[in-house]
Tab-separated table of C-alpha atoms in Angstrom:
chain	number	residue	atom	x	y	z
A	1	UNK	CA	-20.706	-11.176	18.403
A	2	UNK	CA	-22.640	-8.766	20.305
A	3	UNK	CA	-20.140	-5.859	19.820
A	4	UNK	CA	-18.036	-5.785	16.858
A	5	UNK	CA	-14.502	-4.317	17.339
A	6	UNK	CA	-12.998	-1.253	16.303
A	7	UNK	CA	-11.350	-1.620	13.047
A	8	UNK	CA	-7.804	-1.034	12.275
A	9	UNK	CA	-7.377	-0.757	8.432
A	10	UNK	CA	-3.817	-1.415	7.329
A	11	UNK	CA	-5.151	-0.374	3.987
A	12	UNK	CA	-6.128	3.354	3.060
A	13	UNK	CA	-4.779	5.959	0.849
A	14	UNK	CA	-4.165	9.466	1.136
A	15	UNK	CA	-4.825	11.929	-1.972
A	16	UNK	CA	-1.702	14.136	-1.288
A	17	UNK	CA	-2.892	18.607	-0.555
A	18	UNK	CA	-1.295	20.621	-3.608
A	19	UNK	CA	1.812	22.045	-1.425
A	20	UNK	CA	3.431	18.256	0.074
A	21	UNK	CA	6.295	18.970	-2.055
A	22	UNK	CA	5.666	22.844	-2.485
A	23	UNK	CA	6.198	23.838	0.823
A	24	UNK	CA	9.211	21.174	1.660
A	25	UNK	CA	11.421	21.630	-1.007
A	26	UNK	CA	14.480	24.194	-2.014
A	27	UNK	CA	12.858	27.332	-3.943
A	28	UNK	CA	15.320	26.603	-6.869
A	29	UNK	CA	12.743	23.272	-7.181
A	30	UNK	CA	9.902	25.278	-7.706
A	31	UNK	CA	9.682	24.295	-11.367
A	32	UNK	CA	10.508	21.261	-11.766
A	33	UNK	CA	9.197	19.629	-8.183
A	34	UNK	CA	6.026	17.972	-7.915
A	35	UNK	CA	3.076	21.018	-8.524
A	36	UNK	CA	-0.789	20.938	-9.058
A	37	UNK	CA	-2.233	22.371	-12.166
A	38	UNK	CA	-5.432	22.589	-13.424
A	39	UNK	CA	-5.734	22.059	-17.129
A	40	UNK	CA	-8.206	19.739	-19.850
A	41	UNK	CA	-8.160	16.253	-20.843
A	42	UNK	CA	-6.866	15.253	-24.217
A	43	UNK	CA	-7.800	11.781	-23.790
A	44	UNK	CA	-7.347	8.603	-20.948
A	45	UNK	CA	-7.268	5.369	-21.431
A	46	UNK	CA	-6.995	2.204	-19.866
A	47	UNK	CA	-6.189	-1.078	-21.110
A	48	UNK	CA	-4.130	-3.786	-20.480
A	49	UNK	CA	-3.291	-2.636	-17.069
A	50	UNK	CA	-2.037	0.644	-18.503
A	51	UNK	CA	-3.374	3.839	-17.633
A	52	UNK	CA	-2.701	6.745	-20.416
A	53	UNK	CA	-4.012	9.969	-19.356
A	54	UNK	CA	-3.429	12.960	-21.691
A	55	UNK	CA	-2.842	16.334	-20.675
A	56	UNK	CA	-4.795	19.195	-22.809
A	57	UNK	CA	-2.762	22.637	-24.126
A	58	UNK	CA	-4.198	25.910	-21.975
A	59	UNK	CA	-7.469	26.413	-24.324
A	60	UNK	CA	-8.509	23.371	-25.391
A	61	UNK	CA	-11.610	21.621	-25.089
A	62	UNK	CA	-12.200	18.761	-22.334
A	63	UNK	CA	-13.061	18.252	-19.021
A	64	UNK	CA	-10.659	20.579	-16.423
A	65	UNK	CA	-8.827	17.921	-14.001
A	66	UNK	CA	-6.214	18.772	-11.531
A	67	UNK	CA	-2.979	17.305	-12.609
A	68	UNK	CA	0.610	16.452	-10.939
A	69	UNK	CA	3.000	17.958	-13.125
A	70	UNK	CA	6.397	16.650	-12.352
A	71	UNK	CA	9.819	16.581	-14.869
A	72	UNK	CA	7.902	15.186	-17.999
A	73	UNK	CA	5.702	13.323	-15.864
A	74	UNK	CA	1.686	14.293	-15.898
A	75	UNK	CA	-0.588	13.100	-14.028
A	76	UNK	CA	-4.042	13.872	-13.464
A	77	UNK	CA	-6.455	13.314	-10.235
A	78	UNK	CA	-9.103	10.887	-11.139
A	79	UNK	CA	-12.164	9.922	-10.124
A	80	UNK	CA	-10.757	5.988	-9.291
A	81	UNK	CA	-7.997	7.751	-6.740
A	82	UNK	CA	-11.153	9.107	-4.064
A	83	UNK	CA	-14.813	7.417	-5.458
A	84	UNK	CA	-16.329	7.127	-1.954
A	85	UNK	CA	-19.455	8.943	-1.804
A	86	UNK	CA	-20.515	8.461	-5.483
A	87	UNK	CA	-22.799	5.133	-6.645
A	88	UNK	CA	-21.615	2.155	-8.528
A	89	UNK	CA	-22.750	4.072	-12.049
A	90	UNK	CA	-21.321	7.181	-10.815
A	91	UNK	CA	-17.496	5.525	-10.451
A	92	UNK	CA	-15.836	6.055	-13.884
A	93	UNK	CA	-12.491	6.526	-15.348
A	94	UNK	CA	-12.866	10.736	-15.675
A	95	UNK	CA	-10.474	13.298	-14.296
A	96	UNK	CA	-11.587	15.039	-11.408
A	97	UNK	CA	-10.500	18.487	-8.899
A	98	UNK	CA	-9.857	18.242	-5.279
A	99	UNK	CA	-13.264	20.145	-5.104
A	100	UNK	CA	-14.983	17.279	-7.131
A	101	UNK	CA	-13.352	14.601	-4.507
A	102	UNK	CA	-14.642	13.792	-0.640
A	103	UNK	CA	-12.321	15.954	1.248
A	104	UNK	CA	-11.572	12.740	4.043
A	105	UNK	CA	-9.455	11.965	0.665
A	106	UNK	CA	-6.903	14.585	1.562
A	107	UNK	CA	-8.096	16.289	4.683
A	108	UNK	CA	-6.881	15.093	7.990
A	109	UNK	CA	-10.155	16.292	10.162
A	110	UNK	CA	-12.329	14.966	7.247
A	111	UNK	CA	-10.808	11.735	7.561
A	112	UNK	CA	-11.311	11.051	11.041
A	113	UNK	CA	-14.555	12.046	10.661
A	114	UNK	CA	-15.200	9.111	7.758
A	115	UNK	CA	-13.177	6.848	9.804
A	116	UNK	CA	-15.800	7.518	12.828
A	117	UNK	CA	-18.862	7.047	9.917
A	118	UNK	CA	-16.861	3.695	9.131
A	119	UNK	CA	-16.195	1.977	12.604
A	120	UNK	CA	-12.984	2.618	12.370
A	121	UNK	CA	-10.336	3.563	14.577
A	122	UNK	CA	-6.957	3.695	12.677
A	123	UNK	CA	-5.508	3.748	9.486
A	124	UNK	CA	-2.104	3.046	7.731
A	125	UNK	CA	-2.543	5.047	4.182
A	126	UNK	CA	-0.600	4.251	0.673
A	127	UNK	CA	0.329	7.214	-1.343
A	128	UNK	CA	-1.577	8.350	-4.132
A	129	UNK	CA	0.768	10.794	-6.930
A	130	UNK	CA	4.189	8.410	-5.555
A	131	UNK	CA	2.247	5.666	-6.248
A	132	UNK	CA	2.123	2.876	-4.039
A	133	UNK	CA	6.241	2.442	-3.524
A	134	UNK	CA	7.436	5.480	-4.608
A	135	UNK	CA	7.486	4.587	-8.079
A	136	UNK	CA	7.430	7.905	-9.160
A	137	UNK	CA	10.243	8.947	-8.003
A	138	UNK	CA	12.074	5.840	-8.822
A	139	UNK	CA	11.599	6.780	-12.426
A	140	UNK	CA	12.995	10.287	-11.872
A	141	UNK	CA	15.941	11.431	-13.909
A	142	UNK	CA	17.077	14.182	-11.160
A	143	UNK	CA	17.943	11.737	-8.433
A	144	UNK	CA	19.297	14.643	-5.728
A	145	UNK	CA	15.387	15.728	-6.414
A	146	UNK	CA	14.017	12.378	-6.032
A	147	UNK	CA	16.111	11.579	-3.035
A	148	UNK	CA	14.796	15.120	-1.562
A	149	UNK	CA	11.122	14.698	-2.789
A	150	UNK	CA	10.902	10.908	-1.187
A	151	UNK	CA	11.947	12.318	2.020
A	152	UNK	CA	9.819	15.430	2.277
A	153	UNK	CA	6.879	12.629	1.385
A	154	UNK	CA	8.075	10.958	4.366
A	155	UNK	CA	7.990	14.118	6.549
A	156	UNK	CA	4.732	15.089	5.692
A	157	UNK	CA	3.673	11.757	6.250
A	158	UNK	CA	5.076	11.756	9.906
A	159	UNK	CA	4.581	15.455	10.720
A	160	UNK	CA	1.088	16.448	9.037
A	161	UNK	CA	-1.232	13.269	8.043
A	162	UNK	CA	-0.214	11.036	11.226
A	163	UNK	CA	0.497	14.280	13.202
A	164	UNK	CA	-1.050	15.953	16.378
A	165	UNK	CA	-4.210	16.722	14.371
A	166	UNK	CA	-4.302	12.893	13.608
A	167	UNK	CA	-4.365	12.262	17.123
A	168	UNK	CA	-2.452	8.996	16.962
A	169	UNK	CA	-5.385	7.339	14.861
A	170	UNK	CA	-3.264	7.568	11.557
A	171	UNK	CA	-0.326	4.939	10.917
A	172	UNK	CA	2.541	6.686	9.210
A	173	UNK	CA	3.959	4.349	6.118
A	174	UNK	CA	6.837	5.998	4.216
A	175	UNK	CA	8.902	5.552	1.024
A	176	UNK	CA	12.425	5.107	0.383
A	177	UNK	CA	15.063	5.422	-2.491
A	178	UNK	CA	14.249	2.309	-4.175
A	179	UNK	CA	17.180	3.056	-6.852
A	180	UNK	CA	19.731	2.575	-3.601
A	181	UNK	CA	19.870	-0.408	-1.485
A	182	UNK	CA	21.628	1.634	1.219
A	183	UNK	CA	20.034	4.904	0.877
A	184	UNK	CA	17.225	3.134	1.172
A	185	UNK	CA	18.324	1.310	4.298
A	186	UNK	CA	19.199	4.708	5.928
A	187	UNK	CA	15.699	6.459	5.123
A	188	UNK	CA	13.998	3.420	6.915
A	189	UNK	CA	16.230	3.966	10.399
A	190	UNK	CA	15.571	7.784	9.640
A	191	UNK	CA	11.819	7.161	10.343
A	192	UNK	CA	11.860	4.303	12.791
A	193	UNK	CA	13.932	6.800	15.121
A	194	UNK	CA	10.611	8.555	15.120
A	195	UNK	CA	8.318	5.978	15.386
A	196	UNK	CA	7.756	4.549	11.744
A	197	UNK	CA	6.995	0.633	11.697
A	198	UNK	CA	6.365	-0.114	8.045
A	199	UNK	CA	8.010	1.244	4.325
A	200	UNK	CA	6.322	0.613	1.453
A	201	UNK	CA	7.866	-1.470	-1.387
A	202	UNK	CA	7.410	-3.552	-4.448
A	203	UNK	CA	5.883	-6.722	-4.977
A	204	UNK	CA	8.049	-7.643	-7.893
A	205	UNK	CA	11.196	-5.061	-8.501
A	206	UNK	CA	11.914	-6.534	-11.229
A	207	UNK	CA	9.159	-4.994	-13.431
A	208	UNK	CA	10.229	-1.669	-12.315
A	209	UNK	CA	14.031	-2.979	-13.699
A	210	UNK	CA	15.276	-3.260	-10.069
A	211	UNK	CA	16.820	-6.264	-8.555
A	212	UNK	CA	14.987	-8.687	-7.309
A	213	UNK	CA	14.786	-10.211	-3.729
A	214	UNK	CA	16.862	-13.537	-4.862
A	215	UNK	CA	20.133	-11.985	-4.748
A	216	UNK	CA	21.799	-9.798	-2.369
A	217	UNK	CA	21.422	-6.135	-3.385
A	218	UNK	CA	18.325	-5.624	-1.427
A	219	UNK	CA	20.170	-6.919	2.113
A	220	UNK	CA	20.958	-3.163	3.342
A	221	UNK	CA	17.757	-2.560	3.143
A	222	UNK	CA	16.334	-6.133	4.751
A	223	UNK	CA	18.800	-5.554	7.391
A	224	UNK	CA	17.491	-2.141	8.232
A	225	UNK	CA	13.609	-3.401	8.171
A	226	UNK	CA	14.988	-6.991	9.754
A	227	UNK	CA	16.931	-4.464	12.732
A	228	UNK	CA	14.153	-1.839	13.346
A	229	UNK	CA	11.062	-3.929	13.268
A	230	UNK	CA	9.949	-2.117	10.705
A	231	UNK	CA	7.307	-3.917	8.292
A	232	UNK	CA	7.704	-4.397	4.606
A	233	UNK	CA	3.772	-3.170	3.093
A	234	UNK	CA	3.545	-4.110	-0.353
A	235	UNK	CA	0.221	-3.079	-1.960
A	236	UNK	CA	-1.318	-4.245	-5.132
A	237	UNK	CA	0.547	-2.409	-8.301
A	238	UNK	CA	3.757	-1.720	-6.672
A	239	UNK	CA	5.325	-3.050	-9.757
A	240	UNK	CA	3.783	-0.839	-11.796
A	241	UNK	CA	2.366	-4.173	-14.452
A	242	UNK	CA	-1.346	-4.807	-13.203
A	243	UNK	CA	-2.061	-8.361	-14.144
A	244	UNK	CA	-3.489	-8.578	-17.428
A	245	UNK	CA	-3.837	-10.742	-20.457
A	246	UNK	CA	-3.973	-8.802	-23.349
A	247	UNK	CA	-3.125	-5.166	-24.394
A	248	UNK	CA	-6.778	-4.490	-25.254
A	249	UNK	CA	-8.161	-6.905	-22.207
A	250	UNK	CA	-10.912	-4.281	-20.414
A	251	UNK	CA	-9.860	-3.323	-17.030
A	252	UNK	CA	-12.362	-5.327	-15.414
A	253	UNK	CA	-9.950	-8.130	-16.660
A	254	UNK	CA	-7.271	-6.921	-14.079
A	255	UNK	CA	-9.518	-5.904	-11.269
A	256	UNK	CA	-10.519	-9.568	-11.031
A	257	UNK	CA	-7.245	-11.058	-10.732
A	258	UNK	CA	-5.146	-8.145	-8.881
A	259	UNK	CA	-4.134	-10.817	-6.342
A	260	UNK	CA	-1.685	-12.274	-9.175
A	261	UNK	CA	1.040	-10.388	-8.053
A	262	UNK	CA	1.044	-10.827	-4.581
A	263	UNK	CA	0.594	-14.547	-5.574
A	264	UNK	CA	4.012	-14.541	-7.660
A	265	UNK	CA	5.596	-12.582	-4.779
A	266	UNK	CA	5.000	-14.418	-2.113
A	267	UNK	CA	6.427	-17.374	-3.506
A	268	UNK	CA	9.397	-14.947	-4.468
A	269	UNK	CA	9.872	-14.227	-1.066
A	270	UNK	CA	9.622	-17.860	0.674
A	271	UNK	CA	11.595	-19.481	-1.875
A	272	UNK	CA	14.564	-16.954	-1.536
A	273	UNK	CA	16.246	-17.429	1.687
A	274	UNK	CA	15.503	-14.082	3.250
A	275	UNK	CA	13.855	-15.103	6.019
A	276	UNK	CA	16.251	-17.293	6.923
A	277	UNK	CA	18.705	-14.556	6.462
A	278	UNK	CA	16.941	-11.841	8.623
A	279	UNK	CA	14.934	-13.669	11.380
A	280	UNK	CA	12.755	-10.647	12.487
A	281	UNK	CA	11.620	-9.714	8.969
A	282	UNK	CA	7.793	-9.430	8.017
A	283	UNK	CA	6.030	-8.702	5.217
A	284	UNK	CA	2.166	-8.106	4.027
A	285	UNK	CA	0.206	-8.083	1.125
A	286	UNK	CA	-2.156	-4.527	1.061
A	287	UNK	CA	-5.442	-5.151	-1.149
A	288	UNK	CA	-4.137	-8.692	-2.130
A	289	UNK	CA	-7.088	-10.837	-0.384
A	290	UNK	CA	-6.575	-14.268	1.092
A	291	UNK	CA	-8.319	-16.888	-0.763
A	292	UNK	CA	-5.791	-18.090	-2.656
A	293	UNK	CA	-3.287	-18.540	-0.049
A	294	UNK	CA	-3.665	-21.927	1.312
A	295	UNK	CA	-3.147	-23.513	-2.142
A	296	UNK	CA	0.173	-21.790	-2.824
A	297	UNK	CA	1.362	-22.895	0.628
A	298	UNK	CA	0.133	-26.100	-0.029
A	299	UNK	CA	2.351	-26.001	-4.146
A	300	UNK	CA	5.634	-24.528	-2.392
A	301	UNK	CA	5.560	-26.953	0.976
A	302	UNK	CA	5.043	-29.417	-2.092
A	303	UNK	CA	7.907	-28.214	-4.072
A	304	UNK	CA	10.142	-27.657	-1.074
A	305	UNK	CA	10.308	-31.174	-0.184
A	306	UNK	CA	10.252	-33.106	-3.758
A	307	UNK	CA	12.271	-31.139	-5.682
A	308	UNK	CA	14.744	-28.843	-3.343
A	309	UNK	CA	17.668	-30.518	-4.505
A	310	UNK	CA	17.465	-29.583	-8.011
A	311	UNK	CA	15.272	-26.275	-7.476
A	312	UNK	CA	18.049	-24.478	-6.156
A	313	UNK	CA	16.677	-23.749	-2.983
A	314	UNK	CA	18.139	-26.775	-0.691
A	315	UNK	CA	21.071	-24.860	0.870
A	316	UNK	CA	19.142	-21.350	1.759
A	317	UNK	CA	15.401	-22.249	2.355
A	318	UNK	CA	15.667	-24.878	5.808
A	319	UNK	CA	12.050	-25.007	6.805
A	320	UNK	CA	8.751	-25.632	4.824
A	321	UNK	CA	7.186	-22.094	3.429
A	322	UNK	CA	4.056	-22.524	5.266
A	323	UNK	CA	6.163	-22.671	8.292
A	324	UNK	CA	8.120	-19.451	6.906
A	325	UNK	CA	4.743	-17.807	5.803
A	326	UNK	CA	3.700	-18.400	9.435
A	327	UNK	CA	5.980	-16.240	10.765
A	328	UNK	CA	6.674	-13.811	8.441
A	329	UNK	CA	3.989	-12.908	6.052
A	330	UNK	CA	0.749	-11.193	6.292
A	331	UNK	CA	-2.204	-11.339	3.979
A	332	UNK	CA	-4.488	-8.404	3.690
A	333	UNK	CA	-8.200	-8.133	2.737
A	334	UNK	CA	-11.360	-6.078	2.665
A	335	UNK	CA	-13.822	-8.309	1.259
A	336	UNK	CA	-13.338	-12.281	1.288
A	337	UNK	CA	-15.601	-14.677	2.313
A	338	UNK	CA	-14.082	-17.456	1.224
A	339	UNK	CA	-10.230	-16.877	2.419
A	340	UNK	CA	-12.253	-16.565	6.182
A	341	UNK	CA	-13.894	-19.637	5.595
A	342	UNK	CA	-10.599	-21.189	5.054
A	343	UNK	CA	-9.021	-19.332	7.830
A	344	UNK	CA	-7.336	-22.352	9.098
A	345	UNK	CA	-5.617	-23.194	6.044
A	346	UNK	CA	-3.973	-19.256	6.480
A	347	UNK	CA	-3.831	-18.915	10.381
A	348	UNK	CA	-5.218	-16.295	12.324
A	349	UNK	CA	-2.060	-14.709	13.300
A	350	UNK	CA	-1.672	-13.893	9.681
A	351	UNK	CA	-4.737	-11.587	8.479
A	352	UNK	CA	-5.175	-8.080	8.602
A	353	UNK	CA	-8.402	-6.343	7.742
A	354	UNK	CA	-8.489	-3.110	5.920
A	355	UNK	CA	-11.386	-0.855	4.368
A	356	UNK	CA	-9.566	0.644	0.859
A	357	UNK	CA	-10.955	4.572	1.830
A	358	UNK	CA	-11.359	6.436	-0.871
A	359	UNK	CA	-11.191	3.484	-3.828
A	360	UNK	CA	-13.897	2.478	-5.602
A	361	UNK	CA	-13.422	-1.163	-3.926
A	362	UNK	CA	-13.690	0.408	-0.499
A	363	UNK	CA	-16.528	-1.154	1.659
A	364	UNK	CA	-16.295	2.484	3.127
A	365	UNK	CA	-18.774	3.051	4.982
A	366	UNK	CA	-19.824	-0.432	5.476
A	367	UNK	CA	-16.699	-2.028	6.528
A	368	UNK	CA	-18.036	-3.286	9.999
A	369	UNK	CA	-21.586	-5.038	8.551
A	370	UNK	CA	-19.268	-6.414	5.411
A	371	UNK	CA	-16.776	-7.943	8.699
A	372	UNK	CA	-19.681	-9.160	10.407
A	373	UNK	CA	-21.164	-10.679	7.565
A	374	UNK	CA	-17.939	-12.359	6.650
A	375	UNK	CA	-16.769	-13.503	10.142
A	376	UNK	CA	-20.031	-14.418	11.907
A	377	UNK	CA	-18.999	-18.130	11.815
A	378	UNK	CA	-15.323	-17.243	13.870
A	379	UNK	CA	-14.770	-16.894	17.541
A	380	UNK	CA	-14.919	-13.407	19.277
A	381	UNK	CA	-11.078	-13.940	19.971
A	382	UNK	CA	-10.371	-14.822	16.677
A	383	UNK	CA	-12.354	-11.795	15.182
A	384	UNK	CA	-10.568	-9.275	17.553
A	385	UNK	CA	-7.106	-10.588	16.381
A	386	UNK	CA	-7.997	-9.974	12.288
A	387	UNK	CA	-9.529	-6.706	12.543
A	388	UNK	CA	-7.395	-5.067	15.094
A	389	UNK	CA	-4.728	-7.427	17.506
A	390	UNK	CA	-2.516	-8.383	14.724
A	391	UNK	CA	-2.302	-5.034	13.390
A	392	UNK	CA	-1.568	-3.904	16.867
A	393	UNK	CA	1.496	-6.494	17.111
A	394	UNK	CA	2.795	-5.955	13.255
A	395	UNK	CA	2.789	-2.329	13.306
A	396	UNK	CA	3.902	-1.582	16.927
A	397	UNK	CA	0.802	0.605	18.200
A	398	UNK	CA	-0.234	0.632	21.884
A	399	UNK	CA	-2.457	-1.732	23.499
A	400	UNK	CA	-5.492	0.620	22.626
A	401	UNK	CA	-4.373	0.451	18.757
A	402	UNK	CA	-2.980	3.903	18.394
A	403	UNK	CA	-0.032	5.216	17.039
A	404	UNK	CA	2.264	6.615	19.671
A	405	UNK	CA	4.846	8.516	17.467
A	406	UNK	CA	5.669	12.159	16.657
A	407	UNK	CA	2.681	13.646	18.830
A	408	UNK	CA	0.409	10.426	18.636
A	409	UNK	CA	-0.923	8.115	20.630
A	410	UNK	CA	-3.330	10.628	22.266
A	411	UNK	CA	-7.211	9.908	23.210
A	412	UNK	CA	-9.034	8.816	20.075
């Protein structure tokens, strides 16, 4: 195509500035809410999908990091969380300062800036110290502090990052209380009365000991989503269990099959009834990739029909999944040749495309020769509708793909 369109990425992250919490919170939370300090390594690791970073005493030898210090929690900035800007061999597991990092990473002007180097126009961004649903806080043992910290996240989010400065080009996603179905439910019509089309959440709850999507404690919080329009964004690692296969498996293990949990999910979801429960519901799959989706709508349409009586889903799940999938689900990817070869197995109406700014997977800042490489073979109609149309419908921007909320929406 002679003209490549303007990208939308449903998939970025934000490094959060030192004072998100700092400046939003009660002064009696001053030491014990989430603070930046600068202090050694001890010693990282990580293997088996689990990352165990060491913080050093005041003193001691190592390489100075800034770290999130929060109850016993700490957590240091690394060079994986913002690795645009370095080389392949540069890209290791090391703790890092905001000064070491590309200041797009946290920066609002910066951003924009990278986004213009990148082709694109707008962004929906994951958290970064939260993690990717707020698992952070979800693990919190003050829960008036948690409740307080999730929804200061959420301000920032909507106030600052996808504020004035952002000029409508930055897509607010927020948390919620994931320990309270209907808290939960109530933070998600907090935001959507300001704009707010998608909360983050977990692929598989259960891993982070939470209900799971079969049963009916999640169905505040589906009704909320299902009654606002408000997409469900569920990112790679929000269960806090990276695919793996051994406890001493290298992390390249994981990185090549981090689409396992969005694979188990999925099915989780069109097996369970939900969609028959909450018509308007949607959900999509950030940093999953699309390749393996026809075959698992090919298993469950499979498994629907031969063995619904005795799989226990006969009396909630009415249609096929691939006809549930086509209406409700969203698959996300940055880099996937062979998912856009099989597009038709998937269906254009359910791709997004995304970039991964700052992650050391990021196609940053060749997103738009990686789309054209990938998509040469597809229509221009069809190629407008994955890297910026559907995004436009899912996420409720206007017709120019901006977001219109809390001071948005202005000229990009």
């Amino acid at each position: 195509m002679e003209t490549f369109p303007r990208i939308i990425s449903v998939d970025d992250h934000t490094v959060e500035p030192p004072q998100v919490w700092r400046d939003r919170l009660p002064s009696k939370y001053r030491d014990t809410a989430p603070r930046i300090v600068r202090a050694p390594l001890k010693d990282l690791t990580f293997l088996g999908g689990r990352f165990a970073p060491v913080m050093g005493a005041p003193g001691d030898e190592g390489p100075l990091g800034d770290w999130w210090v929060y109850e016993d929690l700490r957590r240091p900035l690394t060079r994986l969380d913002t690795a645009v800007g370095c080389t392949r061999d540069e890209i290791k597991l090391e703790v890092i300062t905001y000064e070491q990092m590309r200041p797009g990473s946290y920066s609002v002007p910066e951003r924009l800036a990278d986004m213009d180097l990148n082709h694109v126009q707008s962004a929906l961004c994951f958290p970064t110290f939260p993690r990717f649903c707020g698992q952070t806080f979800t693990e919190a043992k003050d829960r008036e502090l948690a409740l307080l910290a999730v929804r200061a996240y959420n301000d920032w989010m909507v106030e600052e990052w996808c504020g004035p400065k952002a000029r409508g080009r930055l897509i607010p996603l927020t948390l919620v209380p994931l320990w309270d179905a209907g808290l939960a439910a109530a933070e998600v019509r907090r935001n959507a009365d300001r704009g707010v089309r998608a909360v983050a959440f977990s692929e598989i709850p259960p891993f982070l000991g939470l209900p799971s999507i079969h049963g009916d404690g999640w169905d505040p919080f589906l009704r909320a989503c299902d009654e606002t329009g408000t997409v469900i964004a569920m990112h790679i690692g929000s269960s806090s269990k990276m695919p793996s296969t051994s406890a001493d498996a290298p992390p390249a293990v994981g990185s090549t099959i981090t689409f396992a949990n969005c694979c188990f999910s999925m099915v989780d979801w069109l097996l369970s009834g939900k969609f028959e429960r909450f018509p308007g519901l949607r959900i999509m799959y950030a940093e999953g990739q699309i390749g393996w989706i026809p075959y698992i709508l090919e298993r469950a349409d499979t498994v629907w029909e031969e063995n619904r009586a005795w799989g226990g889903v006969a009396e909630k799940v009415l249609r096929p999944p691939s006809e549930l999938f086509a209406g409700h689900v969203y698959g996300c990817f940055f880099d996937d040749a062979f998912g856009l070869r099989n597009l038709d197995a998937i269906g254009a109406g359910n791709v997004l495309y995304e970039t991964d700014y700052p992650h050391s997977d990021s196609t940053w800042p060749r997103s738009r020769e990686v789309g054209e490489a990938q998509m040469g073979h597809l229509p221009d109609e069809v190629v407008e509708r994955i890297v910026r149309g559907n995004a436009i419908e899912v996420l409720g921007l206007t017709a120019e793909g901006l977001w219109a909320g809390a001071g948005g929406g202005a000229g990009a």
